[in-house]
Short mmCIF file of C-alpha atoms in Angstrom, two decimals:
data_model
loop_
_atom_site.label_atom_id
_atom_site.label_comp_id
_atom_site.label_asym_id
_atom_site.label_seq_id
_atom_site.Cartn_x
_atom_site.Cartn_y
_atom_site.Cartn_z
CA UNK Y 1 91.66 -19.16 148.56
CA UNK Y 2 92.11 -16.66 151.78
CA UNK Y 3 94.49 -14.61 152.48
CA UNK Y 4 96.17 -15.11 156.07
CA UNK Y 5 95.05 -12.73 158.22
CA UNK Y 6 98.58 -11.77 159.66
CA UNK Y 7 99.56 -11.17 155.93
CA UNK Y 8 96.93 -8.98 155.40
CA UNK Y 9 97.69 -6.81 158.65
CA UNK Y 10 101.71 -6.83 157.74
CA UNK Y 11 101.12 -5.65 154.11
CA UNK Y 12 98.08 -3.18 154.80
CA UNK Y 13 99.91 -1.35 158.19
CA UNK Y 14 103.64 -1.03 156.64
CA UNK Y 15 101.85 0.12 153.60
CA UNK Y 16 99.69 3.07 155.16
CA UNK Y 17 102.49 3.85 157.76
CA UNK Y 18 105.16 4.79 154.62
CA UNK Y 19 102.29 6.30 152.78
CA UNK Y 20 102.06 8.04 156.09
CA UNK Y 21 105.74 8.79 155.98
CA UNK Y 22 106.01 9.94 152.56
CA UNK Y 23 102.94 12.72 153.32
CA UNK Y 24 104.97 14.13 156.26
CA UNK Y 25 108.15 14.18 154.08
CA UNK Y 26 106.30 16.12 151.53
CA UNK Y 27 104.76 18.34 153.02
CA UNK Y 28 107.67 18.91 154.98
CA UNK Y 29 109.75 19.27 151.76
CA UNK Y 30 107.19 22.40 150.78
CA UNK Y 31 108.46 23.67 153.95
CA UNK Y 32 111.74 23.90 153.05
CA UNK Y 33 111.31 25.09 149.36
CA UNK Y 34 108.73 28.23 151.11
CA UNK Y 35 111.74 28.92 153.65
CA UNK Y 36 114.55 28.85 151.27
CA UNK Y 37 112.16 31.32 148.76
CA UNK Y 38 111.80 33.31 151.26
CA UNK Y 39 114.97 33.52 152.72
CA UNK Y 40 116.98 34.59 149.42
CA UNK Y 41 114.28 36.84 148.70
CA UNK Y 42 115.21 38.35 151.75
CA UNK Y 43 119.04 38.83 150.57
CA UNK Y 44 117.69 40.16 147.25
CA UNK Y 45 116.49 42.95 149.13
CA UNK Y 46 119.19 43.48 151.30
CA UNK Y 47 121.49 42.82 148.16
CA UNK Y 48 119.92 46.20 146.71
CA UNK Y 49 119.36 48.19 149.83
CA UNK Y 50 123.88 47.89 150.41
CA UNK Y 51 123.89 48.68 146.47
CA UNK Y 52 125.89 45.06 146.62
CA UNK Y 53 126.00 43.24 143.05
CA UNK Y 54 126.41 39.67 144.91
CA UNK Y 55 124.10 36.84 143.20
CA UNK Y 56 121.20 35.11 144.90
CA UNK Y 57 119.02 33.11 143.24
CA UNK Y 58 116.18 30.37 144.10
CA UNK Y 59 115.74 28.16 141.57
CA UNK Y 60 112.90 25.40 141.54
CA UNK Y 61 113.50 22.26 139.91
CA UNK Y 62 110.64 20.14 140.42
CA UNK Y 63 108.66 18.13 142.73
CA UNK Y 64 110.87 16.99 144.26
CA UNK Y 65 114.23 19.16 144.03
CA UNK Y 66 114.95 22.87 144.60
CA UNK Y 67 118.22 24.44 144.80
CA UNK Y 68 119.49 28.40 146.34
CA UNK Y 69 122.43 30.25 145.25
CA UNK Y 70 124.17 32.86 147.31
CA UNK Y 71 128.02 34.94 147.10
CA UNK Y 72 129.17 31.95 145.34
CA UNK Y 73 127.80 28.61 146.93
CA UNK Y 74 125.18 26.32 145.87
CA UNK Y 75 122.67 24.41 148.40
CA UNK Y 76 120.39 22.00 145.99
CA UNK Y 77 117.46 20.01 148.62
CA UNK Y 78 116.54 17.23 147.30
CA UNK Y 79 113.83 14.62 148.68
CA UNK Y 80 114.08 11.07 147.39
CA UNK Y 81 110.30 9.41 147.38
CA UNK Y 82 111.41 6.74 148.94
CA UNK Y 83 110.61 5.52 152.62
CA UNK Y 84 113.76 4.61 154.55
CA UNK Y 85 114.24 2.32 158.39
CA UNK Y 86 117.60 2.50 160.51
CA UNK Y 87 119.65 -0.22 160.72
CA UNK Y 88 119.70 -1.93 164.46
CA UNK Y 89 122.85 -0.79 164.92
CA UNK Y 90 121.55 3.05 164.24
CA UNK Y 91 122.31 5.11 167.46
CA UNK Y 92 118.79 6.73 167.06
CA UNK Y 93 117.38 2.53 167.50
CA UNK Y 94 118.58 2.85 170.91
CA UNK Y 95 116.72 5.92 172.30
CA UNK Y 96 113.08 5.79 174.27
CA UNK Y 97 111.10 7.44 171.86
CA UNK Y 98 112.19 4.27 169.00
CA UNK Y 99 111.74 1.50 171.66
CA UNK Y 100 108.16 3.31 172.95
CA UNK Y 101 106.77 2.82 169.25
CA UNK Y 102 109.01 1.09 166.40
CA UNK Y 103 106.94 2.87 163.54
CA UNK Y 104 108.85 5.80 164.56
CA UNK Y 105 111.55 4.65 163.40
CA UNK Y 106 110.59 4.83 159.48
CA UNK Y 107 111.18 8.21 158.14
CA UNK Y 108 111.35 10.03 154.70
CA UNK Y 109 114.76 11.75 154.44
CA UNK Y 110 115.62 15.80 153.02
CA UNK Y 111 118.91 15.91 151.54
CA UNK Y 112 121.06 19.47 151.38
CA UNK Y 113 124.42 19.52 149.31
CA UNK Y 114 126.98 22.32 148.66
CA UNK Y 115 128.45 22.82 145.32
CA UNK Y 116 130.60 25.74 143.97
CA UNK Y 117 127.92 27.99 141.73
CA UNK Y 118 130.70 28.45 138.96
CA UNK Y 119 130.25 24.77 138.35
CA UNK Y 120 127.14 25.59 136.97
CA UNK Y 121 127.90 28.43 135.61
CA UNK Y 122 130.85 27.27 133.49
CA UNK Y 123 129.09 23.75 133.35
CA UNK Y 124 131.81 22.05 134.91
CA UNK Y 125 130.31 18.90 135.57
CA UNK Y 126 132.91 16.80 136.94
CA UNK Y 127 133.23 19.08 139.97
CA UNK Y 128 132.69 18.08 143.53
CA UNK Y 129 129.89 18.70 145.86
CA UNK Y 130 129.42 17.35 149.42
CA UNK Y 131 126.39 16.42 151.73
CA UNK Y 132 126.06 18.69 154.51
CA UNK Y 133 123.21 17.41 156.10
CA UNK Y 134 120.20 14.99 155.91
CA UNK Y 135 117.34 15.46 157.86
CA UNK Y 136 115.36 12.97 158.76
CA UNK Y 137 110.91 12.97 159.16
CA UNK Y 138 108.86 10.18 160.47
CA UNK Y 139 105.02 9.90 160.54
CA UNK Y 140 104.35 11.99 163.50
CA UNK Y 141 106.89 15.05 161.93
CA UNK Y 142 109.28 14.52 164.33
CA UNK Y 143 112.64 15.15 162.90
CA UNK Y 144 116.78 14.84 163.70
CA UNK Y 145 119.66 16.11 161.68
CA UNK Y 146 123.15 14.00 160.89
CA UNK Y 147 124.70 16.75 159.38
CA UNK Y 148 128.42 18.83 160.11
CA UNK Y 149 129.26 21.50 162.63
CA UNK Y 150 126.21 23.84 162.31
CA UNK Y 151 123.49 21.12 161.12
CA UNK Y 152 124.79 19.08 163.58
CA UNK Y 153 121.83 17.49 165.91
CA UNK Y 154 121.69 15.15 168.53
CA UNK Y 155 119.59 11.80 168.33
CA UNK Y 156 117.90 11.97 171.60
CA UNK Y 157 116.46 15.30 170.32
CA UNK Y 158 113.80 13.10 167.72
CA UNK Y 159 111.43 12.61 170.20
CA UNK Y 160 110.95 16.66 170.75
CA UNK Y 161 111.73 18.59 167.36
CA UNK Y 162 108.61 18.76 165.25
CA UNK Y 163 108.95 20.28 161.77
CA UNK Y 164 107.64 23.55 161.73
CA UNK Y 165 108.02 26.78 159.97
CA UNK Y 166 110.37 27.95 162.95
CA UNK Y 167 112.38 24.85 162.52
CA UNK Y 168 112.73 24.70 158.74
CA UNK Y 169 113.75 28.14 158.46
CA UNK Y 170 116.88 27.55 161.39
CA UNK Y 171 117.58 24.52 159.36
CA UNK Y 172 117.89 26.39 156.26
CA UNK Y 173 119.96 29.71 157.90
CA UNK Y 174 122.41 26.97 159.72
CA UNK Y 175 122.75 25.31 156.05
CA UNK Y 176 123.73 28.50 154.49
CA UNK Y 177 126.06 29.74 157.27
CA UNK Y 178 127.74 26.24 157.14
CA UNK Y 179 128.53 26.62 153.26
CA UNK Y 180 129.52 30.34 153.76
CA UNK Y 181 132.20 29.25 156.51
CA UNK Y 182 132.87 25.82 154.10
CA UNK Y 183 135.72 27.83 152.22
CA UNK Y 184 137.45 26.48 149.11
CA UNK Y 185 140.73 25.62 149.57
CA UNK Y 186 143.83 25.10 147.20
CA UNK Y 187 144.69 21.47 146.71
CA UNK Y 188 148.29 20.18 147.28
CA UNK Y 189 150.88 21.36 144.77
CA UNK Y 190 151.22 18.20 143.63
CA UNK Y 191 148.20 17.33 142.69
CA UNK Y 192 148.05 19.77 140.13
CA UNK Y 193 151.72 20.27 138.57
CA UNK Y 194 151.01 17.64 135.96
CA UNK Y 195 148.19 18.88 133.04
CA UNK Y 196 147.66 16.74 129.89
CA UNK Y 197 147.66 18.75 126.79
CA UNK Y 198 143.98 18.04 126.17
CA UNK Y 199 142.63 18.90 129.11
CA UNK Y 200 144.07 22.56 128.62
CA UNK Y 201 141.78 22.79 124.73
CA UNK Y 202 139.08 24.56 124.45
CA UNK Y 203 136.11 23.32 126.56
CA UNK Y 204 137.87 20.76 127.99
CA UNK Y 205 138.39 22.32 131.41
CA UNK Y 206 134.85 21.75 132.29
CA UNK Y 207 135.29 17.80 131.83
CA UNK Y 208 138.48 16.94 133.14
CA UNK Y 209 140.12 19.06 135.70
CA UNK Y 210 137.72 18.66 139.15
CA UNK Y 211 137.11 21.50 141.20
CA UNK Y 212 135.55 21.26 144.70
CA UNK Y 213 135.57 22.97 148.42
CA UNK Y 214 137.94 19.76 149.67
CA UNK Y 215 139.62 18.21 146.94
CA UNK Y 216 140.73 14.70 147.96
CA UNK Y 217 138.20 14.95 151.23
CA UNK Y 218 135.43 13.03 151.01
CA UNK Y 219 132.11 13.19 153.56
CA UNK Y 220 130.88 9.53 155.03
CA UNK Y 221 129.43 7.62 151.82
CA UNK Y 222 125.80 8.26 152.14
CA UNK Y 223 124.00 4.61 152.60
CA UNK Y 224 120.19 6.16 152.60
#
């Protein structure tokens, strides 16, 4: 028994071109975590040279997950291991640097989501956070951002921005000013005017009543 030889070429190329992807995510995901480090280290220090008492924190959590505090927002990247392809219907399908080479078109993904610190704090766990931006590598470290307002990035830009330590650490500074300027607003009156009993005992306002940035607003559902 043989294998076919166009078998063996499908299974052996898509299998060392995600492999391939999954390195430049990576090491691109080290990147981010050295940026971010540095970055709040930076605020520490500026924290004590205004004689400030604002928190900022790195915090690693893994592999695979770190997360940055700073004057009451929360910014947790997180890189799933998993190797992802654009629909055909994908504006970024459509641009010369896909239809040149269609391997491009695989990429590893960073995601960067804003939550309220005090839900950690006060371990309310039914709170809210939102995406604010995905970033996008292929095998070649080429990169694009679908993201809001400041991590906004055009599509036809993938075929020029390379991940570096210049970009990574723009990426990161946007991502903070975004959640700084993302301000928490009061929900409707009526949203709130009705409180069972039991939500008001003690503890329970960390399980039931939902805090977050937008309540009732809710970012594109995420599909990769």
């Amino acid at each position: 028994m043989e294998l076919k030889e166009s078998l063996k070429t499908t299974v052996f190329e898509k299998s060392v071109l995600k492999q391939q992807v999954y390195q430049a995510t990576r090491e691109s995901f080290e990147l981010f975590r050295k940026s971010a480090h540095e970055i709040i280290d930076l605020f520490v220090a500026e924290n004590e040279r205004r004689g400030t008492q604002i928190e900022f924190a790195f915090i690693d959590r893994g592999d695979f997950e770190f997360e940055i505090r700073f004057a009451g927002d929360t910014l947790i990247f997180y890189m799933p291991t998993d190797v992802f392809e654009f629909s055909r219907d994908h504006a970024v399908m459509k641009t010369p640097y896909i239809r040149e080479d269609s391997r491009r078109s695989y990429c590893g993904v960073i995601r960067i989501y804003n939550f309220i610190t005090d839900s950690f704090t006060y371990e309310r766990y039914n709170d809210l956070g939102y995406m604010i931006g995905r970033v996008f590598i292929n095998h070649e470290k080429h990169y694009f951002i679908e993201g809001k307002r400041e991590l906004g990035m055009m599509y036809n830009n993938f075929n020029t921005s390379l991940i570096n330590n210049e970009s990574v650490q723009s990426i990161v500074e946007s991502a903070i000013e975004y959640a700084t300027n993302f301000d928490t607003l009061t929900p409707p009156y009526d949203e709130n005017k009705l409180v069972p009993a039991g939500d008001m005992v003690e503890h329970s306002e960390k399980k039931s009543i939902v805090t977050a940035k937008r309540l009732g607003f809710r970012f594109q559902q995420d599909n990769i």
